[in-house]
Short mmCIF file of C-alpha atoms in Angstrom, two decimals:
data_model
loop_
_atom_site.label_atom_id
_atom_site.label_comp_id
_atom_site.label_asym_id
_atom_site.label_seq_id
_atom_site.Cartn_x
_atom_site.Cartn_y
_atom_site.Cartn_z
CA MET A 4 -194.59 -101.43 36.73
CA ASP A 5 -194.28 -100.51 40.36
CA PRO A 6 -194.76 -96.74 40.89
CA LEU A 7 -192.07 -96.83 43.54
CA PHE A 8 -189.58 -98.13 40.96
CA LEU A 9 -190.34 -95.19 38.64
CA ILE A 10 -189.98 -92.60 41.40
CA LEU A 11 -186.78 -94.18 42.73
CA ALA A 12 -185.36 -94.50 39.21
CA VAL A 13 -186.00 -90.80 38.50
CA THR A 14 -184.41 -89.90 41.84
CA ALA A 15 -181.36 -92.10 41.27
CA GLY A 16 -181.04 -90.91 37.69
CA GLY A 17 -181.28 -87.29 38.80
CA ILE A 18 -178.52 -87.85 41.36
CA ALA A 19 -176.30 -89.49 38.72
CA ILE A 20 -176.87 -86.56 36.36
CA GLY A 21 -176.35 -83.90 39.04
CA GLY A 22 -173.27 -85.68 40.35
CA GLY A 23 -171.95 -86.21 36.82
CA VAL A 24 -172.10 -82.49 36.06
CA HIS A 25 -169.66 -81.85 38.94
CA PHE A 26 -167.08 -83.89 36.99
CA ILE A 27 -167.46 -82.02 33.70
CA PRO A 28 -164.97 -79.19 33.09
CA VAL A 29 -167.45 -76.34 32.63
CA GLY A 30 -165.45 -73.22 31.89
CA GLY A 31 -168.23 -70.77 31.09
CA ALA A 32 -167.58 -67.37 29.59
CA PRO A 33 -163.97 -67.05 30.90
CA ALA A 34 -163.03 -70.28 29.14
CA ALA A 35 -164.65 -69.04 25.94
CA ILE A 36 -161.90 -66.38 25.81
CA ALA A 37 -159.29 -68.92 26.98
CA THR A 38 -158.72 -67.32 30.40
CA ALA A 39 -159.98 -70.30 32.41
CA THR A 40 -159.67 -74.08 32.13
CA GLY A 41 -162.56 -76.05 30.68
CA VAL A 42 -165.00 -76.09 27.79
CA GLY A 43 -165.97 -72.54 26.90
CA THR A 44 -169.70 -72.77 27.50
CA GLY A 45 -172.23 -73.15 30.30
CA THR A 46 -173.66 -76.27 31.87
CA ALA A 47 -176.96 -75.95 30.07
CA MET A 48 -175.29 -76.24 26.66
CA LEU A 49 -173.19 -79.23 27.74
CA ALA A 50 -176.30 -80.84 29.20
CA ALA A 51 -178.09 -80.25 25.92
CA GLY A 52 -175.31 -81.85 23.88
CA GLY A 53 -174.37 -84.68 26.21
CA GLY A 54 -177.89 -85.33 27.48
CA MET A 55 -179.59 -85.44 24.11
CA THR A 56 -176.94 -87.69 22.57
CA GLY A 57 -177.13 -90.00 25.58
CA LEU A 58 -180.89 -90.20 25.33
CA ILE A 59 -180.79 -90.90 21.61
CA THR A 60 -178.33 -93.77 22.11
CA ALA A 61 -180.35 -95.03 25.09
CA ALA A 62 -183.53 -94.89 23.02
CA ALA A 63 -181.80 -96.85 20.28
CA ALA A 64 -181.57 -99.72 22.76
CA THR A 65 -185.26 -99.44 23.74
CA SER A 66 -186.26 -102.87 22.48
CA SER A 67 -183.82 -104.51 24.88
CA PRO A 68 -185.40 -105.58 28.18
CA ASN A 69 -181.99 -105.27 29.83
CA LEU A 70 -181.75 -102.14 32.02
CA LEU A 71 -177.97 -102.34 32.15
CA LEU A 72 -177.67 -102.27 28.36
CA ILE A 73 -179.84 -99.13 28.10
CA MET A 74 -177.85 -97.40 30.83
CA LEU A 75 -174.59 -98.36 29.11
CA ALA A 76 -175.89 -97.10 25.77
CA GLY A 77 -176.82 -93.77 27.35
CA ALA A 78 -173.48 -93.54 29.13
CA ALA A 79 -171.57 -94.26 25.92
CA GLY A 80 -173.51 -91.63 23.97
CA SER A 81 -173.08 -88.88 26.55
CA ALA A 82 -169.41 -89.64 27.22
CA LEU A 83 -168.69 -89.76 23.48
CA MET A 84 -170.38 -86.43 22.86
CA LEU A 85 -168.56 -84.76 25.74
CA GLY A 86 -165.28 -86.36 24.67
CA ILE A 87 -165.67 -85.00 21.15
CA THR A 88 -166.63 -81.57 22.49
CA MET A 89 -163.57 -81.45 24.74
CA LEU A 90 -161.23 -82.77 22.07
CA VAL A 91 -162.36 -80.35 19.37
CA GLY A 92 -162.39 -77.54 21.93
CA ASN A 93 -158.80 -78.38 22.74
CA TRP A 94 -157.85 -78.22 19.05
CA VAL A 95 -159.23 -74.68 18.98
CA TYR A 96 -157.36 -73.72 22.17
CA VAL A 97 -154.08 -75.24 21.02
CA TRP A 98 -153.99 -74.36 17.32
CA GLY A 99 -156.43 -71.46 17.24
CA VAL A 100 -155.71 -69.50 20.41
CA ALA A 101 -152.18 -70.92 20.74
CA CYS A 102 -152.17 -71.71 24.45
CA VAL A 103 -151.01 -74.81 26.32
CA PRO A 104 -153.80 -76.78 28.02
CA SER A 105 -153.07 -76.27 31.69
CA SER A 106 -154.90 -76.08 35.00
CA ALA A 107 -154.41 -73.31 37.55
CA LYS A 108 -156.10 -75.31 40.31
CA VAL A 109 -153.30 -77.88 40.70
CA ASP A 110 -149.49 -77.55 40.39
CA VAL A 111 -149.06 -81.00 38.86
CA ASP A 112 -151.60 -82.83 36.72
CA PRO A 113 -152.68 -85.74 39.01
CA ILE A 114 -152.80 -88.13 36.05
CA THR A 115 -149.89 -87.27 33.77
CA LYS A 116 -147.76 -85.68 36.57
CA TYR A 117 -146.94 -82.85 34.17
CA GLU A 118 -146.05 -79.48 35.64
CA GLN A 119 -148.98 -77.04 35.23
CA SER A 120 -148.15 -73.69 36.83
CA LYS A 121 -145.34 -72.87 34.38
CA TYR A 122 -147.74 -72.93 31.46
CA VAL A 123 -150.54 -70.87 32.99
CA THR A 124 -150.51 -67.38 31.47
CA PRO A 125 -150.26 -64.76 34.23
CA GLY A 126 -153.63 -63.19 34.96
CA THR A 127 -155.59 -66.22 33.77
CA GLU A 128 -156.92 -69.31 35.53
CA GLY A 129 -155.46 -71.77 33.07
CA HIS A 130 -156.72 -72.62 29.60
CA GLY A 131 -157.73 -75.51 27.41
CA ILE A 132 -158.62 -78.97 28.69
CA PRO A 133 -155.63 -80.74 30.29
CA THR A 134 -155.66 -84.54 30.69
CA VAL A 135 -157.14 -84.60 34.19
CA CYS A 136 -160.07 -82.42 33.10
CA PHE A 137 -160.65 -84.61 30.04
CA VAL A 138 -160.73 -87.80 32.11
CA SER A 139 -163.00 -86.13 34.65
CA GLY A 140 -165.32 -84.97 31.88
CA ILE A 141 -165.56 -88.50 30.48
CA ILE A 142 -166.51 -89.80 33.94
CA GLY A 143 -169.15 -87.07 34.17
CA GLY A 144 -170.54 -88.00 30.77
CA LEU A 145 -170.71 -91.68 31.72
CA LEU A 146 -172.56 -90.90 34.95
CA GLY A 147 -174.97 -88.44 33.35
CA GLY A 148 -175.75 -90.68 30.39
CA ALA A 149 -176.35 -93.70 32.63
CA GLY A 150 -178.70 -91.63 34.79
CA GLY A 151 -180.61 -90.40 31.75
CA GLY A 152 -180.84 -93.97 30.44
CA LEU A 153 -182.21 -95.19 33.78
CA ILE A 154 -184.96 -92.55 33.79
CA TYR A 155 -185.82 -93.31 30.16
CA TYR A 156 -185.98 -97.06 30.84
CA ALA A 157 -188.19 -96.66 33.92
CA LEU A 158 -190.69 -94.31 32.32
CA TYR A 159 -190.79 -96.14 28.98
CA ASN A 160 -191.55 -99.46 30.61
CA SER A 161 -194.12 -97.90 32.94
CA LEU A 162 -195.93 -96.25 30.03
CA ALA A 163 -195.64 -99.10 27.53
CA THR A 164 -197.82 -101.32 29.75
CA LEU A 165 -200.75 -98.89 29.43
CA PRO A 166 -203.22 -99.79 26.65
CA VAL A 167 -203.16 -96.19 25.34
CA TYR A 168 -199.42 -96.32 24.83
CA ALA A 169 -199.37 -99.79 23.28
CA ALA A 170 -197.11 -100.28 20.28
CA LEU A 171 -198.75 -99.67 16.91
CA PRO A 172 -199.44 -102.79 14.83
CA GLY A 173 -196.24 -104.01 13.24
CA ALA A 174 -193.97 -101.99 15.55
CA SER A 175 -191.91 -103.62 18.26
CA ILE A 176 -191.71 -100.50 20.42
CA SER A 177 -194.29 -97.87 21.33
CA ILE A 178 -193.38 -94.57 19.70
CA PHE A 179 -195.68 -92.65 22.07
CA ALA A 180 -194.11 -94.11 25.19
CA ALA A 181 -190.61 -93.63 23.78
CA THR A 182 -191.11 -89.94 22.94
CA VAL A 183 -192.82 -89.10 26.24
CA ALA A 184 -190.11 -90.93 28.18
CA GLY A 185 -187.44 -89.22 26.08
CA ILE A 186 -188.69 -85.67 26.63
CA PHE A 187 -189.29 -86.36 30.32
CA ALA A 188 -185.76 -87.73 30.79
CA LEU A 189 -184.38 -84.73 28.90
CA GLY A 190 -186.28 -82.42 31.25
CA VAL A 191 -184.89 -84.16 34.32
CA PHE A 192 -181.45 -83.89 32.71
CA PHE A 193 -181.71 -80.12 32.36
CA VAL A 194 -183.17 -79.55 35.83
CA ASN A 195 -180.39 -81.48 37.55
CA ALA A 196 -177.67 -80.03 35.34
CA VAL A 197 -178.71 -76.50 36.27
CA ILE A 198 -179.03 -77.34 39.99
CA ALA A 199 -175.49 -78.73 39.87
CA SER A 200 -174.42 -75.64 37.99
CA TYR A 201 -175.83 -73.42 40.76
CA ASN A 202 -173.87 -75.49 43.27
CA ILE A 203 -170.54 -75.03 41.49
CA GLY A 204 -171.23 -71.36 40.84
CA GLY A 205 -171.11 -71.74 37.08
CA THR A 206 -167.59 -73.13 36.54
CA ILE A 207 -165.56 -76.15 37.70
CA GLU A 208 -162.52 -77.99 36.34
CA GLY A 209 -163.28 -81.54 37.44
CA PHE A 210 -162.69 -83.82 40.42
CA HIS A 211 -159.38 -82.13 41.28
CA ASP A 212 -161.05 -78.72 41.65
CA PRO A 213 -161.50 -77.50 45.27
CA LYS A 214 -165.16 -76.76 44.37
CA PHE A 215 -165.67 -80.52 43.93
CA LYS A 216 -165.93 -80.73 47.74
CA ARG A 217 -169.39 -79.17 47.37
CA LEU A 218 -170.60 -82.43 45.77
CA PRO A 219 -172.60 -83.69 48.81
CA ARG A 220 -174.69 -80.51 48.92
CA GLY A 221 -175.36 -80.75 45.19
CA ILE A 222 -176.35 -84.41 45.54
CA LEU A 223 -178.80 -83.55 48.33
CA ALA A 224 -180.41 -80.78 46.25
CA CYS A 225 -180.66 -83.08 43.19
CA LEU A 226 -182.11 -85.88 45.33
CA ILE A 227 -184.98 -83.77 46.66
CA ALA A 228 -185.71 -82.03 43.33
CA SER A 229 -185.65 -85.35 41.42
CA LEU A 230 -187.86 -87.04 44.00
CA VAL A 231 -190.53 -84.36 43.46
CA THR A 232 -190.06 -84.59 39.67
CA GLY A 233 -190.44 -88.37 39.90
CA ILE A 234 -193.72 -88.04 41.78
CA VAL A 235 -194.95 -85.56 39.13
CA GLY A 236 -193.79 -88.01 36.46
CA TYR A 237 -195.89 -90.75 38.00
CA LEU A 238 -198.97 -88.71 37.07
CA LEU A 239 -198.12 -89.51 33.43
CA VAL A 240 -198.63 -93.18 34.20
CA LEU A 241 -201.62 -92.58 36.46
CA GLY A 242 -203.53 -90.49 33.95
CA GLY A 243 -202.80 -92.17 30.64
CA ALA A 244 -204.01 -90.27 27.61
CA PHE A 245 -207.76 -90.67 27.22
CA MET B 19 -183.76 -51.88 37.52
CA SER B 20 -185.42 -49.59 35.02
CA ALA B 21 -182.85 -47.26 33.57
CA ALA B 22 -183.09 -43.51 33.21
CA GLY B 23 -185.63 -42.40 30.65
CA GLY B 24 -187.80 -45.50 30.40
CA PRO B 25 -191.01 -45.97 32.37
CA ALA B 26 -190.86 -48.77 34.93
CA VAL B 27 -192.73 -51.97 34.23
CA ASN B 28 -194.93 -53.27 37.02
CA PRO B 29 -194.17 -56.99 37.53
CA MET B 30 -197.68 -57.60 38.86
CA GLN B 31 -199.26 -56.30 35.65
CA ILE B 32 -197.04 -58.55 33.55
CA LEU B 33 -197.84 -61.47 35.84
CA ALA B 34 -201.56 -60.81 35.44
CA LEU B 35 -201.18 -60.49 31.68
CA GLY B 36 -199.24 -63.74 31.42
CA LEU B 37 -201.00 -65.95 33.93
CA ILE B 38 -204.61 -64.80 33.73
CA GLY B 39 -204.47 -63.65 30.11
CA GLY B 40 -202.67 -66.84 29.13
CA LEU B 41 -205.17 -69.10 30.89
CA ILE B 42 -208.15 -67.19 29.42
CA LEU B 43 -206.71 -67.50 25.91
CA LEU B 44 -206.07 -71.20 26.48
CA TYR B 45 -209.53 -71.89 27.88
CA LEU B 46 -211.61 -69.67 25.60
CA PRO B 47 -211.46 -72.05 22.59
CA VAL B 48 -212.31 -74.94 24.94
CA LEU B 49 -215.36 -73.25 26.47
CA VAL B 50 -216.71 -71.43 23.40
CA PRO B 51 -216.82 -73.26 20.07
CA LEU B 52 -214.79 -70.90 17.89
CA GLY B 53 -214.15 -73.23 15.01
CA PRO B 54 -210.89 -74.71 13.73
CA MET B 55 -209.48 -71.35 12.57
CA LEU B 56 -209.78 -69.07 15.60
CA GLY B 57 -209.00 -71.75 18.20
CA PRO B 58 -205.33 -72.38 17.30
CA LEU B 59 -204.79 -68.63 16.91
CA LEU B 60 -205.96 -67.99 20.48
CA PHE B 61 -203.89 -70.92 21.80
CA ALA B 62 -200.79 -69.47 20.14
CA LEU B 63 -201.54 -65.98 21.48
CA GLY B 64 -201.87 -67.50 24.96
CA ALA B 65 -198.37 -68.88 24.58
CA VAL B 66 -197.13 -65.47 23.38
CA VAL B 67 -198.37 -63.62 26.49
CA ALA B 68 -196.88 -66.37 28.65
CA ILE B 69 -193.50 -65.90 26.93
CA ILE B 70 -193.61 -62.14 27.59
CA TRP B 71 -194.39 -62.86 31.25
CA GLY B 72 -191.49 -65.33 31.37
CA ALA B 73 -189.12 -62.84 29.76
CA ASP B 74 -189.99 -60.27 32.43
CA ALA B 75 -189.53 -62.81 35.24
CA ILE B 76 -186.14 -63.93 33.89
CA ALA B 77 -185.05 -60.29 33.57
CA ARG B 78 -185.90 -59.68 37.24
CA VAL B 79 -184.09 -62.75 38.58
CA ALA B 80 -181.09 -62.72 36.26
CA SER B 81 -180.26 -59.07 36.97
CA TYR B 82 -178.89 -60.38 40.29
CA GLY B 83 -176.21 -62.34 38.46
CA LEU B 84 -176.83 -66.07 38.77
CA GLY B 85 -173.23 -67.03 38.05
CA THR B 86 -174.42 -69.49 35.42
CA GLY B 87 -175.62 -67.14 32.71
CA VAL B 88 -179.16 -66.23 31.73
CA PRO B 89 -179.84 -69.22 29.42
CA SER B 90 -179.36 -71.88 32.10
CA ILE B 91 -182.36 -70.77 34.18
CA GLY B 92 -184.35 -70.51 30.94
CA TYR B 93 -183.54 -74.11 29.98
CA MET B 94 -184.31 -75.28 33.49
CA SER B 95 -187.68 -73.54 33.62
CA LEU B 96 -188.66 -74.92 30.20
CA ALA B 97 -187.63 -78.40 31.35
CA ILE B 98 -189.90 -77.95 34.36
CA GLY B 99 -192.61 -76.49 32.15
CA VAL B 100 -192.55 -79.44 29.74
CA ILE B 101 -192.55 -81.99 32.58
CA GLY B 102 -195.30 -80.17 34.47
CA GLY B 103 -197.37 -79.43 31.38
CA ILE B 104 -197.47 -83.00 30.06
CA ALA B 105 -197.88 -84.49 33.53
CA GLY B 106 -200.75 -82.06 34.17
CA LEU B 107 -202.55 -82.93 30.93
CA ALA B 108 -202.14 -86.65 31.62
CA GLY B 109 -202.70 -86.40 35.37
CA ALA B 110 -206.05 -84.63 34.96
CA LEU B 111 -207.34 -87.79 33.29
CA MET B 112 -206.88 -89.92 36.39
CA PHE B 113 -210.26 -88.68 37.62
CA GLY B 114 -211.84 -89.82 34.34
CA SER B 115 -212.20 -88.13 30.97
CA MET B 116 -214.72 -85.62 32.39
CA SER B 117 -211.95 -83.85 34.27
CA ALA B 118 -209.76 -83.36 31.18
CA TRP B 119 -210.50 -79.61 31.30
CA LEU B 120 -208.42 -79.44 34.49
CA GLY B 121 -205.30 -80.36 32.50
CA PRO B 122 -203.84 -76.94 31.63
CA ILE B 123 -204.39 -75.50 35.12
CA MET B 124 -202.96 -78.65 36.65
CA GLY B 125 -199.96 -78.44 34.29
CA VAL B 126 -199.22 -74.85 35.31
CA VAL B 127 -199.66 -75.63 39.01
CA LEU B 128 -197.45 -78.74 38.84
CA ALA B 129 -194.75 -76.79 37.01
CA MET B 130 -194.92 -74.06 39.65
CA ILE B 131 -194.61 -76.66 42.44
CA VAL B 132 -191.54 -78.26 40.86
CA GLY B 133 -190.11 -74.80 40.20
CA ALA B 134 -190.66 -73.86 43.85
CA VAL B 135 -188.91 -77.03 45.05
CA VAL B 136 -185.92 -76.44 42.74
CA ALA B 137 -185.63 -72.80 43.78
CA LEU B 138 -185.92 -73.72 47.47
CA MET B 139 -183.08 -76.19 46.93
CA GLY B 140 -181.10 -73.29 45.51
CA THR B 141 -181.71 -70.95 48.43
CA GLN B 142 -181.85 -73.45 51.33
CA VAL B 143 -179.42 -76.22 50.38
CA LEU B 144 -177.04 -74.51 47.97
CA LYS B 145 -177.21 -71.20 49.91
CA MET B 146 -177.70 -68.98 46.88
CA LYS B 147 -178.16 -65.39 47.94
CA ILE B 148 -180.82 -64.18 45.52
CA PRO B 149 -183.85 -62.91 47.44
CA ILE B 150 -186.36 -63.23 44.59
CA LEU B 151 -185.09 -66.59 43.27
CA VAL B 152 -188.03 -68.59 44.60
CA ARG B 153 -190.72 -66.21 43.40
CA CYS B 154 -189.19 -65.71 39.97
CA THR B 155 -188.48 -69.40 39.40
CA ILE B 156 -192.11 -70.18 40.25
CA GLU B 157 -193.28 -67.50 37.80
CA LEU B 158 -190.85 -68.70 35.12
CA SER B 159 -191.93 -72.33 35.47
CA GLY B 160 -195.59 -71.35 35.19
CA ALA B 161 -194.88 -69.18 32.15
CA ALA B 162 -192.87 -72.01 30.57
CA ALA B 163 -195.68 -74.52 31.12
CA LEU B 164 -198.28 -72.14 29.68
CA SER B 165 -196.13 -71.38 26.64
CA VAL B 166 -195.53 -75.06 25.90
CA LEU B 167 -199.21 -75.91 26.37
CA GLY B 168 -200.30 -72.97 24.21
CA PHE B 169 -198.01 -73.77 21.28
CA SER B 170 -198.72 -77.52 21.60
CA ALA B 171 -202.45 -76.84 21.45
CA ALA B 172 -201.94 -74.49 18.50
CA ILE B 173 -200.25 -77.31 16.58
CA ALA B 174 -202.61 -80.07 17.71
CA GLY B 175 -205.73 -77.93 17.44
CA SER B 176 -206.94 -79.00 20.88
CA LEU B 177 -205.76 -79.19 24.46
CA SER B 178 -206.52 -82.89 24.86
CA MET B 179 -203.65 -85.16 25.90
CA ALA B 180 -204.42 -87.62 23.09
CA ALA B 181 -204.21 -84.96 20.36
CA ILE B 182 -201.03 -83.39 21.76
CA LEU B 183 -199.47 -86.81 22.27
CA SER B 184 -199.95 -87.88 18.67
CA SER B 185 -199.27 -84.59 16.85
CA VAL B 186 -196.75 -82.81 19.12
CA VAL B 187 -194.96 -85.36 21.30
CA ALA B 188 -194.74 -88.35 18.96
CA THR B 189 -193.70 -86.14 16.04
CA GLY B 190 -190.82 -84.75 18.10
CA PHE B 191 -192.09 -81.16 17.90
CA ILE B 192 -192.08 -81.09 21.71
CA ALA B 193 -188.25 -81.07 21.69
CA LEU B 194 -188.30 -78.20 19.23
CA LEU B 195 -190.82 -76.27 21.37
CA PHE B 196 -188.54 -76.89 24.36
CA ILE B 197 -185.64 -75.07 22.71
CA LEU B 198 -187.79 -72.55 20.78
CA ASN B 199 -189.58 -71.33 23.92
CA THR B 200 -186.34 -71.31 25.91
CA MET B 201 -184.83 -69.01 23.30
CA ALA B 202 -187.92 -66.80 23.20
CA ILE B 203 -187.95 -66.43 27.00
CA GLN B 204 -184.24 -66.06 27.74
CA HIS B 205 -182.96 -64.19 24.69
CA PRO B 206 -184.56 -60.76 25.37
CA PHE B 207 -182.82 -60.20 28.70
CA ASN B 208 -179.64 -61.99 27.60
CA ALA B 209 -179.40 -59.55 24.70
CA CYS B 210 -180.40 -56.39 26.60
CA LEU B 211 -178.75 -56.85 30.02
CA GLY B 212 -176.35 -54.29 31.38
CA PRO B 213 -176.34 -51.12 33.44
CA GLN B 214 -178.56 -49.26 30.98
CA GLU B 215 -181.11 -52.02 30.54
CA ASN B 216 -184.55 -50.60 29.90
CA ARG B 217 -187.29 -53.09 30.74
CA VAL B 218 -189.73 -51.68 28.20
CA ARG B 219 -187.18 -52.19 25.46
CA THR B 220 -186.42 -55.71 26.73
CA LEU B 221 -190.12 -56.54 26.61
CA LYS B 222 -190.38 -55.20 23.05
CA LEU B 223 -187.72 -57.72 22.11
CA ALA B 224 -189.65 -60.36 24.09
CA GLY B 225 -192.69 -59.58 21.93
CA ALA B 226 -190.55 -60.02 18.84
CA THR B 227 -189.09 -63.38 19.94
CA ALA B 228 -192.51 -64.63 21.09
CA PHE B 229 -194.24 -63.79 17.81
CA MET B 230 -191.32 -65.17 15.81
CA ALA B 231 -191.77 -68.44 17.71
CA MET B 232 -195.50 -68.23 16.93
CA ALA B 233 -194.81 -67.83 13.22
CA ILE B 234 -192.58 -70.93 13.32
CA VAL B 235 -195.28 -72.83 15.22
CA GLY B 236 -197.69 -71.89 12.44
CA LEU B 237 -195.35 -73.45 9.88
CA LEU B 238 -194.92 -76.56 12.04
CA SER B 239 -198.65 -77.16 12.13
CA LEU B 240 -198.78 -77.31 8.33
CA GLY B 241 -200.56 -80.55 7.55
CA ILE B 242 -201.91 -80.95 11.09
CA SER B 243 -203.99 -77.83 11.66
CA LYS B 244 -206.17 -75.99 9.15
CA ALA B 245 -205.25 -72.67 10.74
CA TRP B 246 -201.51 -73.03 10.10
CA TRP B 247 -201.34 -70.11 7.69
CA LEU B 248 -203.36 -67.84 9.97
CA VAL B 249 -201.07 -68.53 12.96
CA ALA B 250 -197.97 -68.09 10.79
CA ILE B 251 -199.14 -64.84 9.18
CA VAL B 252 -200.40 -63.23 12.40
CA GLY B 253 -197.12 -64.23 14.06
CA ALA B 254 -195.00 -62.83 11.24
CA VAL B 255 -196.89 -59.52 11.06
CA ALA B 256 -196.77 -59.04 14.83
CA TRP B 257 -193.08 -60.00 14.82
CA PHE B 258 -192.43 -57.26 12.28
CA TYR B 259 -194.27 -54.71 14.44
CA PHE B 260 -192.34 -55.63 17.60
CA ILE B 261 -188.87 -55.95 16.05
CA ARG B 262 -189.43 -52.54 14.42
CA ALA B 263 -190.42 -51.06 17.79
CA PHE B 264 -187.37 -52.69 19.39
CA ILE B 265 -184.94 -51.37 16.78
CA GLN B 266 -186.43 -47.88 17.05
CA ALA B 267 -186.14 -47.99 20.86
CA SER B 268 -182.53 -49.16 20.57
CA ALA B 269 -181.68 -46.36 18.14
CA LYS B 270 -183.37 -43.82 20.40
CA GLU B 271 -181.40 -44.90 23.45
CA ALA B 272 -178.18 -45.14 21.50
CA ALA B 273 -178.75 -41.51 20.48
CA SER B 274 -178.62 -40.38 24.11
CA VAL B 275 -175.23 -42.12 24.43
CA LYS B 276 -174.07 -40.53 21.20
CA TRP B 277 -174.94 -37.05 22.44
CA SER B 278 -173.83 -37.25 26.06
CA GLY B 279 -171.00 -39.79 25.91
CA TRP B 280 -170.64 -43.13 27.66
CA TRP B 281 -172.26 -43.76 31.02
CA PRO B 282 -170.00 -43.85 34.10
CA GLU B 283 -168.48 -47.24 34.82
CA GLU B 284 -170.45 -48.85 37.65
CA ASP B 285 -172.38 -51.94 38.71
CA GLU B 286 -171.21 -54.23 35.95
CA THR B 287 -173.23 -57.41 36.26
#
């Protein structure tokens, strides 16, 4: 496979992951004690959950030659994992902490048009995951998972053509190529998730958050970092294993 | 950042211990035939010194307050370390199988390059105001790559790409090493941070997490490496020594608080 395709795929995938993280309602430590809107953990944990699930579902579609199907599989896995995380988190906020999911960044939820400011406890920056954050998080999961799937597809198909990485007799896919591509895509996932996290300063509510305007800068940083990672990744194809 | 009472730790000494010590421990079994028992032990010890180096680097950079928590930079550096390490091992083979010995050095250098690019993105594009971000991210990425290579070689019994590919990557242990080494590198400072952080005590905990990881690596190599029990036992014994030292240091410093009361409220990070 063309080396340029691999490098461009890693770059594009990295941008999709980095951009996707800007959509995810990352609440960090304040959200963990229900004093800020979002999921109560950091980006790295959400990247671990969403990214790994997305890569597992993308890898499940490995035998398909269709790039779109692998990207869709990754997107579905990541979005599903993030959706479940946000939903169960909301159960804890609503029935455990007893607070109303509400955002302090907007007066009216842009999707449901529900009033927000009345329900925000004084002294906090909102709590739980209101509808707009949930929808935003799903978009982020879809983007991130598709990006991870793209990277996985590109590296798997580049490696699988090498004789060293050929599929074992009786197997339709190469386990070596699949695992190397999987761990590489996971690495790119984490790198871009943390770069995006640096850009948003740790916490963001979603696309309605004023911090979302920083997206172009985050995209630029992810583009350059992923480009370099893609070039390093090409060494995997160049060197082989023996 | 060293608190009252504890001797300061020189970052250059830790860097030398981790980078040079780690590379020597990784290369010694390659250069000198030490047999199937001693080789994996030295590989694992190379990873241990690299983890201690990484724990010191993360403590220096994260005491500035990254805004994203300590674990995130740990995960990122391990991601870079895994990418760089595997790409280095594979990339060294593009000059032919004679140049395979270049692999580990190339892995560490590649990881440091990617780490430098990511950190430069942080300071130049994202305008993060942490003066030592670039230096510490480079150190962390190098330490991460060395720790992954060391533990991978300890499981596979050799530093060759083919052996690591079949017994570490294809078995999925690489994903476990990713998280295991992240925890070993980021946990010490994450657990000890605060105004009274004492770097010596943090590094004692780093020794404990590193050797605990080594003991687990020993168990993982059961069935792959003959030296699995040696790696596991040495790791477990050294873990006991370090966790004991850490608990004693914690009790000693808690005593000073018990006698003189709480410290004044200042520079909460």
